[in-house]
Structure formats: C-alpha cells, structure tokens
Coordinates of C-alpha atoms in Angstrom, one line a residue:
X1 CA 84.4 21.2 286.2
X2 CA 83.7 18.2 285.9
X3 CA 80.2 19.0 285.2
X4 CA 80.8 20.3 281.5
X5 CA 82.6 16.8 281.0
X6 CA 79.7 14.6 282.4
X7 CA 77.5 16.3 280.6
X8 CA 78.8 16.1 277.0
X9 CA 79.6 12.2 277.9
X10 CA 76.2 11.7 279.0
X11 CA 74.7 13.9 275.7
X12 CA 77.0 11.5 273.5
X13 CA 76.0 8.5 275.0
X14 CA 72.4 8.9 274.6
X15 CA 72.6 10.1 270.6
X16 CA 74.8 7.0 269.9
X17 CA 72.6 4.5 271.6
X18 CA 69.7 2.8 269.3
X19 CA 66.7 3.8 269.8
X20 CA 63.1 1.3 270.2
X21 CA 60.9 0.3 267.8
X22 CA 63.2 -2.9 267.7
X23 CA 62.4 -4.5 263.9
X24 CA 62.5 -8.1 263.2
X25 CA 65.7 -7.7 261.7
X26 CA 67.1 -5.9 264.0
X27 CA 69.5 -8.6 265.6
X28 CA 70.6 -10.4 262.8
X29 CA 73.9 -7.9 263.0
X30 CA 75.6 -5.6 265.8
X31 CA 74.5 -1.7 264.6
X32 CA 77.9 -0.4 262.6
X33 CA 79.8 3.0 262.9
X34 CA 80.9 6.0 261.0
X35 CA 85.3 5.7 260.5
X36 CA 87.2 7.5 263.0
X37 CA 88.2 9.9 260.3
X38 CA 84.4 10.8 259.2
X39 CA 84.0 14.0 261.6
X40 CA 87.2 15.5 259.9
X41 CA 85.9 14.6 256.4
X42 CA 82.5 16.1 257.3
X43 CA 84.0 19.3 259.0
X44 CA 86.6 19.7 256.2
X45 CA 83.6 19.6 254.0
X46 CA 82.1 22.6 255.9
X47 CA 84.9 24.3 255.7
X48 CA 85.5 24.0 252.6
X49 CA 82.1 24.9 251.3
X50 CA 82.4 28.5 254.4
X51 CA 86.2 28.9 251.9
X52 CA 84.8 31.0 249.3
X53 CA 82.1 33.3 251.2
X54 CA 85.2 33.6 253.9
X55 CA 87.3 35.0 251.3
X56 CA 84.2 37.5 249.2
X57 CA 84.0 38.8 253.6
X58 CA 87.2 39.0 254.1
X59 CA 88.1 41.4 250.5
X60 CA 84.7 43.2 251.3
X61 CA 84.6 43.7 254.6
X62 CA 88.6 45.6 254.3
X63 CA 89.9 46.3 258.0
X64 CA 85.9 45.9 259.7
X65 CA 85.3 42.6 262.0
X66 CA 83.0 41.3 259.9
X67 CA 84.7 38.1 259.0
X68 CA 83.8 37.6 263.2
X69 CA 80.5 36.4 261.8
X70 CA 81.7 33.7 259.4
X71 CA 82.3 32.3 263.0
X72 CA 78.7 32.3 263.9
X73 CA 78.0 30.1 260.8
X74 CA 81.0 27.6 260.5
X75 CA 80.5 26.8 264.5
X76 CA 77.0 25.4 264.3
X77 CA 77.7 23.5 261.0
X78 CA 80.5 21.8 263.1
X79 CA 78.5 20.9 266.2
X80 CA 76.0 19.7 263.9
X81 CA 78.9 17.1 261.6
X82 CA 79.7 16.2 265.5
X83 CA 76.3 15.4 266.3
X84 CA 75.9 13.7 263.0
X85 CA 78.6 11.3 263.3
X86 CA 77.8 10.5 267.2
X87 CA 74.4 9.3 265.9
X88 CA 74.9 7.8 262.4
X89 CA 74.5 3.7 262.3
X90 CA 74.0 1.4 260.3
X91 CA 73.1 -2.3 260.5
X92 CA 72.9 -5.0 257.7
X93 CA 69.9 -7.5 258.2
X94 CA 69.3 -10.9 256.9
X95 CA 67.5 -8.5 253.5
X96 CA 68.0 -5.6 254.4
X97 CA 70.1 -2.7 255.4
X98 CA 69.4 -0.5 258.3
X99 CA 70.2 2.9 258.3
X100 CA 70.0 5.0 262.1
X101 CA 70.7 9.2 262.4
X102 CA 69.1 12.2 264.2
X103 CA 68.7 13.8 267.4
X104 CA 65.6 15.8 267.7
X105 CA 64.1 14.1 264.3
X106 CA 65.3 10.9 263.8
X107 CA 65.4 9.0 261.0
X108 CA 65.3 5.1 260.4
X109 CA 65.3 3.4 257.1
X110 CA 65.0 0.5 255.9
X111 CA 66.2 -0.4 252.4
X112 CA 65.7 -4.2 251.3
X113 CA 68.6 -4.9 249.6
X114 CA 66.4 -6.1 246.0
X115 CA 65.9 -1.9 246.2
X116 CA 69.3 -1.4 246.0
X117 CA 70.5 -0.8 242.0
X118 CA 73.7 0.6 242.7
X119 CA 76.9 0.8 245.1
X120 CA 79.3 3.6 244.3
X121 CA 82.2 4.6 246.0
X122 CA 84.1 8.3 245.6
X123 CA 87.8 8.4 246.6
X124 CA 89.4 11.6 246.9
X125 CA 93.5 11.3 247.1
X126 CA 92.6 12.1 251.4
X127 CA 90.1 8.9 251.1
X128 CA 93.3 7.1 249.5
X129 CA 95.6 8.0 251.9
X130 CA 93.5 7.2 254.8
X131 CA 91.8 3.9 252.9
X132 CA 88.5 5.1 253.4
X133 CA 85.5 5.6 251.0
X134 CA 82.7 7.3 250.7
X135 CA 79.7 5.1 249.7
X136 CA 76.5 5.9 247.8
X137 CA 73.3 3.9 247.9
X138 CA 71.2 4.5 245.4
X139 CA 67.4 2.7 244.7
X140 CA 64.9 3.5 241.8
X141 CA 63.5 6.3 244.6
X142 CA 64.1 9.2 243.3
X143 CA 67.2 11.1 242.1
X144 CA 69.4 11.1 244.9
X145 CA 70.9 8.3 246.4
X146 CA 68.9 6.5 249.3
X147 CA 71.9 6.5 251.7
X148 CA 75.4 8.4 251.5
X149 CA 77.6 7.2 254.1
X150 CA 80.2 9.4 254.9
X151 CA 83.2 7.5 255.2
X152 CA 83.8 3.8 256.2
X153 CA 86.8 1.7 255.9
X154 CA 87.3 -0.3 252.5
X155 CA 86.8 -3.7 254.4
X156 CA 83.4 -2.2 255.5
X157 CA 82.6 -1.5 252.8
X158 CA 83.1 -4.8 251.0
X159 CA 81.3 -6.1 253.4
X160 CA 78.5 -4.0 252.4
X161 CA 79.0 -5.5 249.2
X162 CA 79.4 -9.1 250.0
X163 CA 76.5 -9.2 252.3
X164 CA 74.0 -6.9 249.5
X165 CA 75.2 -8.8 246.8
X166 CA 75.7 -12.0 248.0
X167 CA 71.6 -12.3 249.2
X168 CA 70.4 -11.5 245.1
X169 CA 72.8 -13.9 244.0
X170 CA 71.2 -16.1 246.3
X171 CA 67.3 -15.5 245.3
X172 CA 68.7 -15.3 241.5
X173 CA 70.0 -18.5 241.7
X174 CA 66.5 -19.6 243.3
X175 CA 65.1 -18.2 240.6
X176 CA 66.5 -19.0 237.8
X177 CA 68.0 -22.5 239.1
X178 CA 71.8 -21.5 238.2
X179 CA 74.7 -22.1 240.2
X180 CA 76.3 -19.4 241.6
X181 CA 80.0 -20.4 240.8
X182 CA 80.5 -18.1 238.2
X183 CA 79.9 -14.6 240.3
X184 CA 84.3 -15.1 241.2
X185 CA 85.3 -14.7 238.1
X186 CA 86.1 -12.0 237.0
X187 CA 86.0 -10.7 233.5
X188 CA 87.8 -7.3 232.2
X189 CA 85.4 -6.3 229.3
X190 CA 87.2 -2.6 228.4
X191 CA 90.4 -0.6 230.0
X192 CA 90.9 2.3 228.5
X193 CA 95.1 3.7 228.0
X194 CA 95.9 6.9 228.0
X195 CA 95.7 7.6 224.5
X196 CA 92.4 6.6 224.4
X197 CA 91.8 9.1 226.5
X198 CA 93.5 12.4 225.4
X199 CA 91.5 11.0 221.8
X200 CA 88.4 11.2 223.8
X201 CA 89.3 15.2 224.9
X202 CA 90.4 16.0 221.6
X203 CA 87.0 14.6 221.0
X204 CA 84.3 15.7 223.2
X205 CA 84.5 19.9 223.7
X206 CA 84.1 19.9 227.7
X207 CA 87.0 22.3 227.8
X208 CA 84.3 25.2 225.8
X209 CA 82.4 25.3 229.7
X210 CA 85.7 26.3 231.2
X211 CA 86.2 29.0 228.3
X212 CA 82.4 30.0 228.3
X213 CA 82.4 30.3 232.4
X214 CA 85.7 32.3 232.7
X215 CA 84.9 34.5 229.6
X216 CA 81.6 35.5 231.4
X217 CA 83.0 35.9 234.6
X218 CA 84.9 38.8 232.8
X219 CA 83.1 40.6 231.1
X220 CA 80.1 40.6 234.1
X221 CA 83.2 42.5 236.2
X222 CA 84.9 44.0 232.8
X223 CA 87.6 43.0 233.4
X224 CA 89.0 43.0 229.3
X225 CA 89.6 46.2 229.5
X226 CA 90.6 45.9 225.7
X227 CA 89.8 48.9 223.5
X228 CA 89.1 47.3 220.4
X229 CA 89.4 50.4 218.0
X230 CA 92.9 50.4 219.2
X231 CA 93.5 46.8 219.0
X232 CA 92.0 47.5 215.3
X233 CA 94.7 50.1 214.2
X234 CA 97.0 47.7 216.2
X235 CA 95.9 45.0 213.3
X236 CA 98.8 45.0 210.8
X237 CA 102.0 45.3 213.2
X238 CA 100.4 42.4 214.8
X239 CA 100.3 39.9 212.9
X240 CA 103.1 41.0 211.2
X241 CA 104.8 39.5 214.2
X242 CA 103.5 36.3 214.0
X243 CA 105.0 36.1 210.5
X244 CA 101.6 37.1 209.0
X245 CA 102.7 40.2 206.8
X246 CA 99.6 41.7 205.0
X247 CA 100.6 44.8 203.0
X248 CA 97.0 46.6 203.2
X249 CA 95.8 47.6 207.2
X250 CA 92.6 48.0 208.0
X251 CA 89.4 45.3 207.9
X252 CA 91.5 42.5 206.3
X253 CA 94.0 42.6 208.8
X254 CA 91.5 42.3 211.7
X255 CA 89.7 39.4 210.2
X256 CA 93.1 37.7 210.1
X257 CA 94.0 38.4 214.1
X258 CA 90.1 37.1 214.6
X259 CA 90.8 33.9 212.9
X260 CA 93.6 33.4 214.7
X261 CA 92.4 34.2 218.4
X262 CA 90.0 31.7 217.1
X263 CA 91.8 29.3 216.0
X264 CA 94.3 30.1 219.8
X265 CA 91.0 29.4 221.4
X266 CA 90.4 26.2 219.5
X267 CA 93.3 24.8 220.7
X268 CA 92.5 26.2 224.1
X269 CA 89.3 24.0 224.2
X270 CA 91.0 20.6 223.0
X271 CA 93.7 21.6 225.8
X272 CA 91.5 21.7 228.5
X273 CA 89.4 18.8 227.1
X274 CA 92.4 16.5 227.3
X275 CA 93.1 17.8 230.8
X276 CA 89.1 17.1 231.7
X277 CA 89.4 13.7 230.5
X278 CA 92.7 12.6 232.0
X279 CA 91.4 14.2 234.9
X280 CA 88.2 12.4 234.6
X281 CA 88.5 8.5 233.8
X282 CA 92.3 8.2 234.2
X283 CA 92.9 4.7 234.3
X284 CA 89.2 3.4 233.4
X285 CA 88.6 0.3 234.1
X286 CA 85.5 -2.2 233.1
X287 CA 84.5 -5.6 234.6
X288 CA 82.3 -7.8 235.3
X289 CA 82.0 -10.6 238.3
X290 CA 78.8 -12.9 237.4
X291 CA 76.0 -10.4 237.1
X292 CA 77.7 -8.0 238.3
X293 CA 79.6 -4.9 236.2
X294 CA 82.3 -2.8 238.1
X295 CA 83.8 0.8 236.9
X296 CA 86.6 1.9 237.9
X297 CA 87.9 5.5 236.8
X298 CA 89.7 8.9 238.4
X299 CA 93.3 10.4 238.8
X300 CA 92.6 12.5 242.0
X301 CA 88.8 11.7 243.2
X302 CA 88.8 8.1 242.1
X303 CA 85.3 6.6 241.4
X304 CA 83.9 3.2 241.7
X305 CA 80.6 2.4 240.6
X306 CA 78.5 -1.2 240.6
X307 CA 75.6 -2.4 239.0
X308 CA 74.0 -5.4 238.2
X309 CA 73.8 -6.0 233.8
X310 CA 70.4 -6.7 234.3
X311 CA 69.2 -4.0 236.5
X312 CA 70.1 -2.1 233.1
X313 CA 67.0 0.1 231.9
X314 CA 68.6 1.7 228.8
X315 CA 71.6 1.1 227.3
X316 CA 72.8 3.8 225.1
X317 CA 75.2 4.3 222.1
X318 CA 76.3 7.3 221.0
X319 CA 78.5 9.3 217.9
X320 CA 78.9 12.8 217.3
X321 CA 81.0 13.9 213.5
X322 CA 84.5 13.7 215.4
X323 CA 83.7 10.2 216.8
X324 CA 83.2 8.6 213.4
X325 CA 86.3 10.3 212.1
X326 CA 88.1 8.6 214.6
X327 CA 86.0 5.6 213.8
X328 CA 85.0 5.7 218.1
X329 CA 81.7 5.4 220.0
X330 CA 80.6 5.9 223.8
X331 CA 78.5 3.9 225.6
X332 CA 75.9 4.9 228.0
X333 CA 73.5 2.6 230.1
X334 CA 71.2 4.6 232.1
X335 CA 69.8 2.7 235.5
X336 CA 67.1 2.8 238.4
X337 CA 69.2 4.7 241.0
X338 CA 68.5 7.4 242.3
X339 CA 72.1 8.8 243.0
X340 CA 74.8 9.1 240.5
X341 CA 77.9 6.4 239.9
X342 CA 79.2 9.6 237.9
X343 CA 79.8 11.5 240.4
X344 CA 80.8 15.3 240.3
X345 CA 79.1 14.7 236.7
X346 CA 76.2 17.8 235.9
X347 CA 73.0 17.2 237.9
X348 CA 70.9 16.0 234.2
X349 CA 73.4 12.9 234.4
X350 CA 72.1 11.6 237.6
X351 CA 70.9 7.5 236.7
X352 CA 73.8 7.4 233.9
X353 CA 76.7 5.7 234.1
X354 CA 79.3 5.5 231.3
X355 CA 80.5 2.2 230.6
X356 CA 83.0 3.1 227.9
X357 CA 83.6 6.6 227.8
X358 CA 85.4 5.8 224.0
X359 CA 85.8 2.3 222.1
X360 CA 86.3 1.7 219.0
X361 CA 83.4 1.1 217.0
X362 CA 84.3 -2.7 215.5
X363 CA 84.3 -3.8 219.7
X364 CA 80.6 -2.1 220.2
X365 CA 78.9 -5.3 219.4
X366 CA 80.8 -7.1 221.4
X367 CA 80.4 -5.3 224.2
X368 CA 76.9 -5.2 224.4
X369 CA 77.0 -8.7 224.1
X370 CA 79.2 -9.0 226.9
X371 CA 77.0 -6.3 229.5
X372 CA 73.3 -7.1 227.4
X373 CA 73.7 -11.2 226.7
X374 CA 70.2 -12.0 225.7
X375 CA 70.2 -9.1 223.6
X376 CA 71.5 -9.6 219.7
X377 CA 70.2 -6.6 217.1
X378 CA 73.1 -8.6 214.0
X379 CA 70.2 -10.5 212.2
X380 CA 67.8 -7.4 213.2
X381 CA 65.7 -6.0 210.8
X382 CA 65.5 -2.0 211.1
X383 CA 61.8 0.0 209.8
X384 CA 62.7 3.0 208.3
X385 CA 60.5 5.6 208.8
X386 CA 57.8 6.3 205.7
X387 CA 58.6 9.4 203.5
X388 CA 56.1 12.1 204.8
X389 CA 58.3 12.1 208.1
X390 CA 60.7 13.6 205.8
X391 CA 58.4 15.8 204.8
X392 CA 57.0 17.0 208.1
X393 CA 61.0 17.1 209.5
X394 CA 61.6 19.9 206.9
X395 CA 58.3 21.9 207.4
X396 CA 59.2 21.8 211.1
X397 CA 62.2 23.3 210.1
X398 CA 61.4 25.7 208.3
X399 CA 58.8 27.0 211.2
X400 CA 61.5 27.3 213.3
X401 CA 64.4 28.8 211.0
X402 CA 60.8 31.9 210.6
X403 CA 62.0 33.7 213.7
X404 CA 65.2 33.9 212.8
X405 CA 65.1 35.0 209.4
X406 CA 62.8 37.5 210.4
X407 CA 65.6 39.5 212.7
X408 CA 68.4 38.9 210.5
X409 CA 65.8 41.0 208.0
X410 CA 65.7 43.4 210.5
X411 CA 69.4 43.4 211.5
X412 CA 71.5 42.9 208.2
X413 CA 69.0 44.3 205.6
X414 CA 69.9 42.6 202.4
X415 CA 71.9 40.7 204.2
X416 CA 69.5 38.6 205.9
X417 CA 69.3 37.0 201.7
X418 CA 72.6 34.9 203.1
X419 CA 70.7 33.8 206.2
X420 CA 67.3 32.6 205.1
X421 CA 69.0 30.7 201.9
X422 CA 71.3 28.9 204.6
X423 CA 68.1 28.1 206.7
X424 CA 66.0 26.9 203.4
X425 CA 69.7 24.9 202.5
X426 CA 69.8 23.6 206.7
X427 CA 66.0 22.6 207.2
X428 CA 66.7 20.7 203.1
X429 CA 69.8 18.7 204.9
X430 CA 68.8 18.1 208.2
X431 CA 65.2 16.6 207.1
X432 CA 67.3 14.3 204.9
X433 CA 69.6 13.1 207.1
X434 CA 67.5 13.1 210.1
X435 CA 65.0 11.0 208.0
X436 CA 67.9 8.6 206.4
X437 CA 69.1 7.4 209.7
X438 CA 66.2 6.8 211.8
X439 CA 64.4 3.3 212.3
X440 CA 63.5 0.9 214.1
X441 CA 63.5 -3.1 215.2
X442 CA 62.1 -5.9 217.8
X443 CA 64.2 -8.7 218.4
X444 CA 63.1 -11.4 221.1
X445 CA 64.0 -9.7 223.9
X446 CA 64.6 -5.9 222.9
X447 CA 63.5 -2.8 221.1
X448 CA 66.0 -0.7 219.4
X449 CA 65.8 2.4 217.9
X450 CA 68.3 4.6 215.7
X451 CA 67.9 8.6 215.7
X452 CA 70.0 11.3 214.7
X453 CA 72.2 12.4 212.1
X454 CA 75.0 15.1 213.6
X455 CA 75.2 13.3 216.7
X456 CA 73.5 9.4 216.4
X457 CA 71.7 7.3 219.4
X458 CA 71.2 3.9 219.5
X459 CA 68.7 3.2 222.3
X460 CA 68.4 -0.6 223.5
X461 CA 65.7 -1.4 225.6
X462 CA 64.3 -5.1 227.3
X463 CA 61.0 -5.6 227.1
X464 CA 61.2 -6.4 231.3
X465 CA 62.4 -3.1 232.1
X466 CA 59.2 -1.7 230.0
X467 CA 57.2 0.3 232.7
X468 CA 54.6 1.9 230.5
X469 CA 53.9 2.1 226.9
X470 CA 52.0 5.3 225.8
X471 CA 50.7 7.1 222.0
X472 CA 50.8 10.8 221.7
X473 CA 49.0 12.4 219.3
X474 CA 49.2 15.9 218.7
X475 CA 46.9 17.8 216.0
X476 CA 49.3 17.7 213.5
X477 CA 49.7 13.9 214.2
X478 CA 46.4 13.3 213.6
X479 CA 46.2 15.3 210.0
X480 CA 48.7 13.2 208.9
X481 CA 47.4 10.0 210.5
X482 CA 50.2 9.6 212.6
X483 CA 51.4 9.5 216.0
X484 CA 54.9 9.2 218.6
X485 CA 55.6 5.8 220.8
X486 CA 56.8 6.4 223.8
X487 CA 58.6 3.2 226.2
X488 CA 59.0 4.4 229.5
X489 CA 61.2 2.6 231.9
X490 CA 62.3 2.4 235.8
X491 CA 63.3 5.5 237.2
X492 CA 62.0 7.7 233.6
X493 CA 61.6 11.3 234.5
X494 CA 62.9 14.3 232.3
X495 CA 66.2 13.2 231.5
X496 CA 67.2 9.7 230.3
X497 CA 64.7 6.2 230.6
X498 CA 62.8 7.4 228.1
X499 CA 62.6 6.1 224.0
X500 CA 60.1 8.1 221.5
X501 CA 59.8 7.1 218.3
X502 CA 57.7 9.8 216.5
X503 CA 56.2 10.1 213.1
X504 CA 55.0 6.6 213.0
X505 CA 52.1 5.9 210.9
X506 CA 49.4 5.4 213.6
X507 CA 48.5 1.4 212.6
X508 CA 52.0 0.6 212.6
X509 CA 52.2 2.9 216.3
X510 CA 49.0 1.2 217.6
X511 CA 50.2 -2.9 216.3
X512 CA 53.6 -2.0 217.9
X513 CA 52.3 -0.4 221.0
X514 CA 50.1 -3.7 221.5
X515 CA 53.1 -5.7 220.7
X516 CA 55.6 -4.2 223.6
X517 CA 52.4 -3.9 226.1
X518 CA 52.4 -8.1 225.7
X519 CA 55.7 -8.8 225.7
X520 CA 56.5 -6.6 228.7
X521 CA 53.3 -7.8 230.5
X522 CA 54.4 -11.4 230.0
X523 CA 57.3 -11.1 231.7
X524 CA 58.0 -10.3 235.7
X525 CA 59.5 -7.0 237.0
X526 CA 62.0 -7.3 238.8
X527 CA 64.5 -4.8 239.8

C-alpha cells in the first residue's frame, strides 16, 4: 500500500526540484514557489471552463450516461494543474527574473528587469479574501504577457515590485545623475467618484454589446415567438394602455409603438452601460510614485496596473459628441507591454491602459503634464492639412457611398433619391469637418496629431519612442503630389502604437520624415 504513495512523493519531489544548467544569476536568491492556494485557483479555472460544456451535455444527453465523458476531460486537466503547481518556480536575480516550469518539456525563461514594461495584478473577490493576486509581467515581446504567475501572496508581489523597480531606478539614477529620494513620494493624480462613473456609463455605449448578444441568441434559437402582424393589430390598444391614445389605428399606432420600443432600448442600453462602468472602474485611482504610474480599479475583480511613465509609447486623448456635451475626455496610454493592463477588456485592447476613463476637459492638460512632464503643447503651433485634402476626402466618401446608393435604387425605387441625397450631404459634412479638425505639430520633445471630428483623437508620440518613420504614396497620392507619413513605436501592431498623417504635401512629408528620423537618431532608446 505504501508503494504508490512513495512513487507519488518521488515524482513530486523530482518535479519540484530545480534543474541545471546553472546560470550566473542562480545564486542571487533561492527559488520561490507559488502560493499553496494557487492549486485551488487553477483547478477552479479548469472547472469554470468545463461548466458550460457540462451544462450542454446534461441537457443534450438526457437520460444517457454521456455526461460521464466529462470526467475524461476534467481529470487530465486537473492533473496538469497539479503538475504545473508542483513544477512552477521563479527566482529573483540581481538583474533578471527566472521562471521555470514543466516536466516532459521543461521551460526556463530569463526576463531582464530592464525589459519588464508593466507589472499588473488581477484580484477577484476570492483573491482579496485570501490576500493573494495573479501577476502579469509584460515586456515588448508580443501580444501576451511574458509571464503569468497564478497566484502569489501580496508580500511576494511587493518583493517582485521592489526588486524590479529598485533595479530600474538605480539604473536611471546612474544614467541621469538623479537622486532617488522622490521615489517614495506618492502623488495622487486622479480619483473617480461614483457620479463620474455614472456619467461615464451614460456617455459610453457598452450596453449595446449586451443587447446585441441577447438579440443574436434569441434570433438564432427563434426565441422571439412574436406574431408581428398581431402586434400591429393590437398596437392601438397597447399605445392607449401606455397613455398615448391614437384615434386612427394602423400604421401610425405601429410607428408610435416602434418609437417607444426604441426609446426603451436606449434607456436599457444606458442602464447596462452604467452597470458596466461601475463594475469595471469602481474606485479608480491613478497615482504617481517617482517615474511609475499605478492605476487601481474594479468592483468585484480588482485590477492594479503599474507602468513607468517614461515607457509610455503613445498617449491618446479621445472625445465623442457625448464627451463634449458633458465637457469630458478620456486619456489612454499605449505601452510596449504585450499583455493587458486592462485584463478582461477586448483582446484588441492589448497594450492599452486607461489613465483616465473620464476626466473634465479643463483638467486634461494638467494630467498630461503630470504623465509626460517633458511634453508641453500649450504654445504649440498647429499645422493644417492643405485644402485639396478636403476635396480628396469628399471624393472618397462619394465613391464609398456609391454601392449603398445602387442597392437603395434596387430595393427602394424612387425612395433611393432620399438615400442618395443623405449620402451626398454626409460626404460634404464629413469632409469639411474632418479637414477642419485635422492638424499636426512638433514640439522640442514630441510630435502630436489631431484627427477625427465625430470621435476626435489627439495622439502624442515622443521622439525617444519612435522606432520607424515611413512614407507611403498610393497612385492617387502620386497624382495629387501627396504622401502619408507613418510613425511607429515599440511593439506596434495592427492595433495602436501608430501615428499616421494622410494627405500631406509630398515636400512637407519628406521634410517631416527627415526631421523625425534625425530627432529619433539623436536620442538613445531606452525601454
């Protein structure tokens, strides 16, 4: 009876013991293990992923025993979780962190402290109850965190932070001749009260995603069960019950009922958006300690994202019409980190961190100067695009609206004239407004570009963060003697990290290209 037990002990001991070859920094500290409750969270994660398939199997299988097949999927996953817990270890060296895991395929990663962009924490209610956290270490290596450590005690997390940030601060002090006494001073940059989060929900349209998902499921499984002709017949009675008496039944009552339904849908969407804002950004605080920015937010799942301000690749300011109506803006930072400071956001939001989901427009300049002290746009001279750029935008809108007009002619007949007129007016308005708000500027340490008119954006890139500067010319650009200037930063991908200025005169684009390339070359790049 003791034989299986001895085999298990030997197996776990062999798996958990560090292996060779020994690296030069191995002796800097002892290997550290995951927190004991890490095993529970890992198995819980596996069980959560199996929950939905399990429910489907139970409903589809009926009285059969097919649900027992879930055991064959859950048990190997649980065993893998135990093995990962037993073999996972990390070591904090003098200038790097080592992560080791695996049995058959052993993986050892060395992460220099200088390459770590962000250290982010994720805490759900169970994490906070047990005083542990999930740690995400981000570098500029890709679209995922370099290392995800599930889970560590808060004391261990602080040890990692102190080692990484102390090493980084020491290097910066040596390079800049600065004194690190200010690192202990914590400056509060922004706190969002509940009323601001409610306003954020009213401004955003996140509730639309929930409504669209529910409608899609209902449509797919035919859950509506509505007899639309009968609803049209009963429309006068329904409107009368709602206190909207209509003398003549028929189309008018149906239209009124439709308007009421649309209003109800908008109110529901805004309510869901408010709930999302409260759950997502409850207790939002942004603090600065030395060069490091730290954002904390979340109601149930608590997020803590830390990023050095000198590692921000691009700073973006965004305003929608509702933002401008309430005199508010949003400030977003893009870093070279591959994971997610906003873990749980859409995957397209990797590399991004909200420094201010909502902020009064009058306070934006002060916040920007606190985040990027070396960038001041107050006295900047903004350069507009040439007038012929407006004509090109207008012509492009005409071309894009042509297929819509053709479809409208086929479907609507003479009513297509209304669609064509609306497309024509929209093209004129869009071209004029986009050209009116588009402008670029250069300041001693950075470049900025304003774009958009419905959703307006201001993008700021410092010269020290520029990776590549490019010029592109389409056949239409060559015909009009124009070019598009592109500025990429570290970690640039399909989403974000890129500043692109279209419709520049070719000579201006070439001059700007040479200026940016020279400014970037004069500065030593540091992560």
